[in-house]
Amino acid sequence: MEVSQKMKIYVAGHSGMVGSALVRKLKKKGYNNLILKRHKQLDLLNQNEVFNFLESEKPNYVFMAAAKVGGIKANNSLPAEFIYSNSQIQNNIIHAAYLNKINNLLFVGSSCIYPRNCPQPIKEEFLLSGNLEKTNEPYAIAKILGLKMCESYNRQYKTNYICVMPTNLYGPGDTYHKELSHVIPAMILKTHKAKVEGTDLLLWGSGKPKREFLFVDDFAESCIFLMEKKYNKTFLNIGTGQDISIKDLANKIVNIVGFKGNVIFDNSNLDGTP
């Protein structure tokens, strides 16, 4: 694909954390011919709508950042919604892109596709080498399906569908919701609330699991880099190579927020992937 700033780029999920970061970075780099559709304008769960949209627009490149996402509680509470919504969105966009001869696409996956007790550091070849973490298994299976669809279409139809697996992302546009948040916004919310109310700070799990975090704008930069450069593999992990324990992360957030009370880890709640 010949890359130019005038080419038409569709960002699916442009209002989410990853999608909005992609839009910011694309515009900063001079890509202004962007196709952005909100849910009211285009229902990605509707196969006919997605096909008709891609048939009429014919973008040169598709960034697939649309997904139903959430933290450990959301994944554990809404497994049917997570597996259905994500599988359907992926199926619709990937297949409609192929049918409309759109051969260049980047699919945003998730590091939760890897086994629960995966060797460290995590490498691409560890995919499907062990059991998944039960709390987010439906979401992970949907993301594995998306990856395998891209791999299969590349193999059979010679498309250029790239899959990127980011580590845990944070930054502008994240979800600050007591039931649906990922770990960083969830901790910020809880810590601020405990500070304002003068209560102890109660956090889930033991604090022992480690997580690797990546600023979402840096992730967006890497996705655009892969669009601009010829990359001949189907999928790639993207991260920083450094991790931090949940306990140490909590201490950082406590210090930044200025919370002076007691921090209590509730071992009766889930830790998630170790």
Short mmCIF file of C-alpha atoms in Angstrom, two decimals:
data_model
loop_
_atom_site.label_atom_id
_atom_site.label_comp_id
_atom_site.label_asym_id
_atom_site.label_seq_id
_atom_site.Cartn_x
_atom_site.Cartn_y
_atom_site.Cartn_z
CA MET A 1 0.00 0.00 0.00
CA GLU A 2 1.27 3.45 -0.92
CA VAL A 3 0.93 5.67 2.14
CA SER A 4 0.00 9.34 1.74
CA GLN A 5 -1.54 11.94 4.03
CA LYS A 6 -4.50 12.23 1.63
CA MET A 7 -5.54 8.58 1.87
CA LYS A 8 -8.88 7.75 3.44
CA ILE A 9 -8.58 6.15 6.91
CA TYR A 10 -11.46 4.65 8.89
CA VAL A 11 -10.99 4.52 12.68
CA ALA A 12 -13.56 2.14 14.16
CA GLY A 13 -14.22 3.07 17.79
CA HIS A 14 -12.83 6.59 17.42
CA SER A 15 -14.49 7.86 20.61
CA GLY A 16 -12.86 5.24 22.86
CA MET A 17 -9.51 5.52 24.59
CA VAL A 18 -7.48 3.81 21.82
CA GLY A 19 -9.54 5.22 18.95
CA SER A 20 -9.32 8.82 20.18
CA ALA A 21 -5.56 8.45 20.66
CA LEU A 22 -5.26 7.20 17.08
CA VAL A 23 -7.25 10.19 15.83
CA ARG A 24 -5.06 12.62 17.80
CA LYS A 25 -1.85 11.11 16.45
CA LEU A 26 -3.10 10.77 12.87
CA LYS A 27 -4.14 14.43 12.77
CA LYS A 28 -0.84 15.51 14.31
CA LYS A 29 0.95 13.64 11.51
CA GLY A 30 -1.16 15.36 8.85
CA TYR A 31 -3.68 12.61 8.10
CA ASN A 32 -6.93 14.56 7.86
CA ASN A 33 -9.04 12.39 5.55
CA LEU A 34 -10.48 10.41 8.46
CA ILE A 35 -13.82 8.56 8.54
CA LEU A 36 -15.34 8.69 12.04
CA LYS A 37 -18.78 7.26 12.83
CA ARG A 38 -20.53 7.16 16.18
CA HIS A 39 -22.83 4.30 17.17
CA LYS A 40 -25.94 6.28 16.18
CA GLN A 41 -24.52 6.64 12.66
CA LEU A 42 -23.18 3.09 12.29
CA ASP A 43 -24.05 0.04 14.38
CA LEU A 44 -21.00 -2.21 14.17
CA LEU A 45 -23.08 -5.14 15.45
CA ASN A 46 -25.22 -4.92 12.32
CA GLN A 47 -23.66 -6.88 9.45
CA ASN A 48 -25.59 -5.14 6.66
CA GLU A 49 -24.85 -1.67 7.97
CA VAL A 50 -21.12 -2.43 8.20
CA PHE A 51 -20.99 -3.92 4.69
CA ASN A 52 -22.92 -1.04 3.12
CA PHE A 53 -20.77 1.52 4.92
CA LEU A 54 -17.47 0.00 3.76
CA GLU A 55 -18.84 -0.52 0.26
CA SER A 56 -19.74 3.17 -0.06
CA GLU A 57 -16.69 4.65 1.70
CA LYS A 58 -13.94 2.26 0.48
CA PRO A 59 -11.25 3.47 2.94
CA ASN A 60 -7.61 2.80 2.11
CA TYR A 61 -6.90 1.72 5.68
CA VAL A 62 -8.95 0.52 8.65
CA PHE A 63 -7.95 0.80 12.31
CA MET A 64 -10.10 -1.59 14.34
CA ALA A 65 -10.17 -0.04 17.82
CA ALA A 66 -13.88 -0.68 18.46
CA ALA A 67 -14.54 -3.12 21.30
CA LYS A 68 -16.53 -3.68 24.46
CA VAL A 69 -13.91 -3.34 27.20
CA GLY A 70 -13.72 -3.24 30.97
CA GLY A 71 -11.79 -4.27 34.05
CA ILE A 72 -11.86 -7.50 36.01
CA LYS A 73 -15.29 -6.90 37.55
CA ALA A 74 -16.95 -6.02 34.24
CA ASN A 75 -15.42 -9.03 32.48
CA ASN A 76 -16.45 -11.37 35.28
CA SER A 77 -20.00 -9.97 35.49
CA LEU A 78 -20.85 -9.64 31.78
CA PRO A 79 -19.22 -12.62 30.01
CA ALA A 80 -21.98 -13.08 27.40
CA GLU A 81 -21.90 -9.41 26.41
CA PHE A 82 -18.11 -9.42 26.11
CA ILE A 83 -17.88 -12.52 23.91
CA TYR A 84 -20.85 -11.65 21.70
CA SER A 85 -20.21 -7.94 21.11
CA ASN A 86 -16.50 -8.29 20.41
CA SER A 87 -16.85 -11.34 18.16
CA GLN A 88 -19.66 -9.74 16.17
CA ILE A 89 -17.86 -6.42 15.66
CA GLN A 90 -14.71 -8.21 14.47
CA ASN A 91 -16.54 -10.63 12.18
CA ASN A 92 -18.49 -7.80 10.55
CA ILE A 93 -15.58 -5.45 9.92
CA ILE A 94 -12.95 -7.99 8.85
CA HIS A 95 -15.23 -9.88 6.48
CA ALA A 96 -16.81 -6.72 5.02
CA ALA A 97 -13.33 -5.26 4.47
CA TYR A 98 -12.32 -8.37 2.52
CA LEU A 99 -15.53 -8.40 0.46
CA ASN A 100 -14.98 -4.75 -0.47
CA LYS A 101 -11.31 -5.33 -1.40
CA ILE A 102 -9.98 -3.28 1.51
CA ASN A 103 -6.69 -5.09 1.99
CA ASN A 104 -5.06 -2.99 4.71
CA LEU A 105 -6.31 -3.21 8.29
CA LEU A 106 -4.92 -3.11 11.82
CA PHE A 107 -6.76 -5.06 14.54
CA VAL A 108 -6.25 -4.05 18.18
CA GLY A 109 -6.18 -7.12 20.41
CA SER A 110 -5.30 -7.57 24.07
CA SER A 111 -2.54 -9.18 26.12
CA CYS A 112 -5.20 -11.26 27.93
CA ILE A 113 -5.14 -13.64 24.93
CA TYR A 114 -2.13 -15.34 26.52
CA PRO A 115 -2.30 -18.20 29.06
CA ARG A 116 -2.93 -17.38 32.70
CA ASN A 117 0.45 -18.77 33.76
CA CYS A 118 2.37 -17.61 30.72
CA PRO A 119 6.20 -17.64 30.82
CA GLN A 120 7.72 -14.18 31.22
CA PRO A 121 8.40 -12.09 29.24
CA ILE A 122 5.37 -12.91 27.08
CA LYS A 123 6.21 -13.78 23.46
CA GLU A 124 3.88 -14.15 20.47
CA GLU A 125 4.62 -17.87 20.19
CA PHE A 126 3.09 -18.50 23.63
CA LEU A 127 -0.43 -17.99 22.22
CA LEU A 128 -2.69 -21.03 22.82
CA SER A 129 -0.04 -22.78 24.90
CA GLY A 130 -2.11 -22.98 28.09
CA ASN A 131 -5.38 -22.18 29.88
CA LEU A 132 -6.72 -18.63 29.91
CA GLU A 133 -7.57 -16.57 33.00
CA LYS A 134 -11.19 -17.46 33.82
CA THR A 135 -12.31 -13.96 34.78
CA ASN A 136 -11.74 -12.58 31.26
CA GLU A 137 -11.82 -15.78 29.19
CA PRO A 138 -14.84 -14.75 27.03
CA TYR A 139 -13.17 -11.46 26.07
CA ALA A 140 -9.85 -13.21 25.43
CA ILE A 141 -11.48 -15.85 23.21
CA ALA A 142 -13.15 -13.11 21.16
CA LYS A 143 -9.81 -11.38 20.70
CA ILE A 144 -8.11 -14.65 19.73
CA LEU A 145 -10.87 -15.14 17.16
CA GLY A 146 -10.12 -11.70 15.68
CA LEU A 147 -6.42 -12.50 15.49
CA LYS A 148 -7.05 -15.89 13.85
CA MET A 149 -9.49 -14.32 11.38
CA CYS A 150 -6.83 -11.85 10.27
CA GLU A 151 -4.27 -14.64 10.06
CA SER A 152 -6.63 -16.83 8.03
CA TYR A 153 -7.65 -14.07 5.60
CA ASN A 154 -4.00 -13.16 5.06
CA ARG A 155 -3.22 -16.79 4.33
CA GLN A 156 -6.15 -17.45 2.01
CA TYR A 157 -6.83 -14.06 0.42
CA LYS A 158 -3.36 -12.40 0.63
CA THR A 159 -4.70 -9.44 2.62
CA ASN A 160 -2.49 -7.28 4.85
CA TYR A 161 -4.36 -7.53 8.16
CA ILE A 162 -2.05 -6.83 11.11
CA CYS A 163 -2.92 -7.70 14.73
CA VAL A 164 -1.30 -5.81 17.60
CA MET A 165 -1.50 -6.97 21.20
CA PRO A 166 -0.97 -4.04 23.58
CA THR A 167 -0.11 -4.44 27.21
CA ASN A 168 -2.36 -2.65 29.75
CA LEU A 169 -3.18 0.81 28.44
CA TYR A 170 -3.97 4.02 30.33
CA GLY A 171 -4.45 7.68 29.52
CA PRO A 172 -6.99 10.22 28.20
CA GLY A 173 -10.39 8.75 27.36
CA ASP A 174 -10.15 5.90 29.88
CA THR A 175 -13.34 4.79 31.62
CA TYR A 176 -13.85 6.13 35.14
CA HIS A 177 -16.73 3.96 36.31
CA LYS A 178 -16.96 2.08 39.60
CA GLU A 179 -18.12 -1.11 37.87
CA LEU A 180 -16.36 -1.02 34.47
CA SER A 181 -12.96 0.61 34.97
CA HIS A 182 -9.54 -0.88 34.33
CA VAL A 183 -7.10 -0.97 37.23
CA ILE A 184 -5.51 2.53 37.00
CA PRO A 185 -8.73 4.58 36.72
CA ALA A 186 -10.42 2.27 39.25
CA MET A 187 -7.63 2.92 41.76
CA ILE A 188 -7.71 6.68 41.11
CA LEU A 189 -11.48 6.72 41.70
CA LYS A 190 -11.27 4.68 44.90
CA THR A 191 -8.32 6.63 46.27
CA HIS A 192 -9.92 10.02 45.61
CA LYS A 193 -13.21 8.85 47.17
CA ALA A 194 -11.42 7.55 50.29
CA LYS A 195 -9.50 10.83 50.61
CA VAL A 196 -12.65 12.97 50.30
CA GLU A 197 -14.68 10.79 52.69
CA GLY A 198 -11.84 10.18 55.15
CA THR A 199 -12.14 6.40 55.02
CA ASP A 200 -9.69 3.51 54.60
CA LEU A 201 -8.76 2.61 51.02
CA LEU A 202 -9.95 -0.94 50.27
CA LEU A 203 -8.41 -2.50 47.13
CA TRP A 204 -9.11 -5.84 45.45
CA GLY A 205 -6.79 -8.83 45.77
CA SER A 206 -3.39 -9.34 47.34
CA GLY A 207 -1.47 -6.62 45.49
CA LYS A 208 1.09 -9.21 44.34
CA PRO A 209 0.23 -9.58 40.61
CA LYS A 210 2.38 -7.57 38.22
CA ARG A 211 1.18 -5.54 35.27
CA GLU A 212 2.94 -3.76 32.42
CA PHE A 213 1.43 -0.38 31.51
CA LEU A 214 1.68 1.66 28.31
CA PHE A 215 0.48 5.22 27.71
CA VAL A 216 -2.24 5.08 25.07
CA ASP A 217 -0.74 7.82 22.85
CA ASP A 218 2.51 5.84 22.65
CA PHE A 219 0.51 2.79 21.59
CA ALA A 220 -1.26 4.85 18.91
CA GLU A 221 2.14 6.01 17.66
CA SER A 222 3.24 2.39 17.23
CA CYS A 223 0.05 1.51 15.30
CA ILE A 224 0.62 4.36 12.85
CA PHE A 225 4.27 3.32 12.50
CA LEU A 226 3.07 -0.15 11.42
CA MET A 227 0.67 1.43 8.91
CA GLU A 228 3.45 3.52 7.39
CA LYS A 229 6.11 0.80 7.29
CA LYS A 230 5.82 -2.48 5.43
CA TYR A 231 5.27 -5.16 8.09
CA ASN A 232 4.98 -8.71 6.80
CA LYS A 233 3.94 -10.59 9.93
CA THR A 234 0.38 -11.04 11.16
CA PHE A 235 0.76 -10.16 14.81
CA LEU A 236 2.97 -8.34 17.23
CA ASN A 237 3.09 -7.58 20.95
CA ILE A 238 3.47 -3.92 21.91
CA GLY A 239 4.63 -2.89 25.38
CA THR A 240 7.34 -1.19 27.42
CA GLY A 241 9.19 -4.25 28.73
CA GLN A 242 8.79 -3.08 32.34
CA ASP A 243 6.19 -4.15 34.89
CA ILE A 244 5.05 -3.09 38.35
CA SER A 245 3.21 -4.87 41.14
CA ILE A 246 -0.36 -3.81 41.90
CA LYS A 247 0.79 -2.88 45.43
CA ASP A 248 3.53 -0.58 44.11
CA LEU A 249 1.09 0.92 41.60
CA ALA A 250 -1.33 1.61 44.46
CA ASN A 251 1.43 3.35 46.44
CA LYS A 252 2.21 5.60 43.45
CA ILE A 253 -1.45 6.58 43.05
CA VAL A 254 -1.88 7.11 46.81
CA ASN A 255 1.10 9.50 46.82
CA ILE A 256 -0.09 11.43 43.75
CA VAL A 257 -3.66 11.78 45.07
CA GLY A 258 -2.38 12.73 48.52
CA PHE A 259 -4.27 10.06 50.46
CA LYS A 260 -3.00 9.75 54.04
CA GLY A 261 -5.18 6.92 55.39
CA ASN A 262 -4.81 3.15 55.59
CA VAL A 263 -4.49 1.03 52.42
CA ILE A 264 -6.06 -2.42 52.82
CA PHE A 265 -5.84 -5.23 50.25
CA ASP A 266 -8.89 -7.49 50.30
CA ASN A 267 -7.63 -11.05 49.68
CA SER A 268 -11.20 -12.36 49.41
CA ASN A 269 -11.52 -10.62 46.02
CA LEU A 270 -10.02 -11.67 42.68
CA ASP A 271 -6.41 -11.09 41.72
CA GLY A 272 -6.82 -11.91 38.03
CA THR A 273 -3.85 -13.12 36.00
CA PRO A 274 -0.74 -13.43 38.21
#
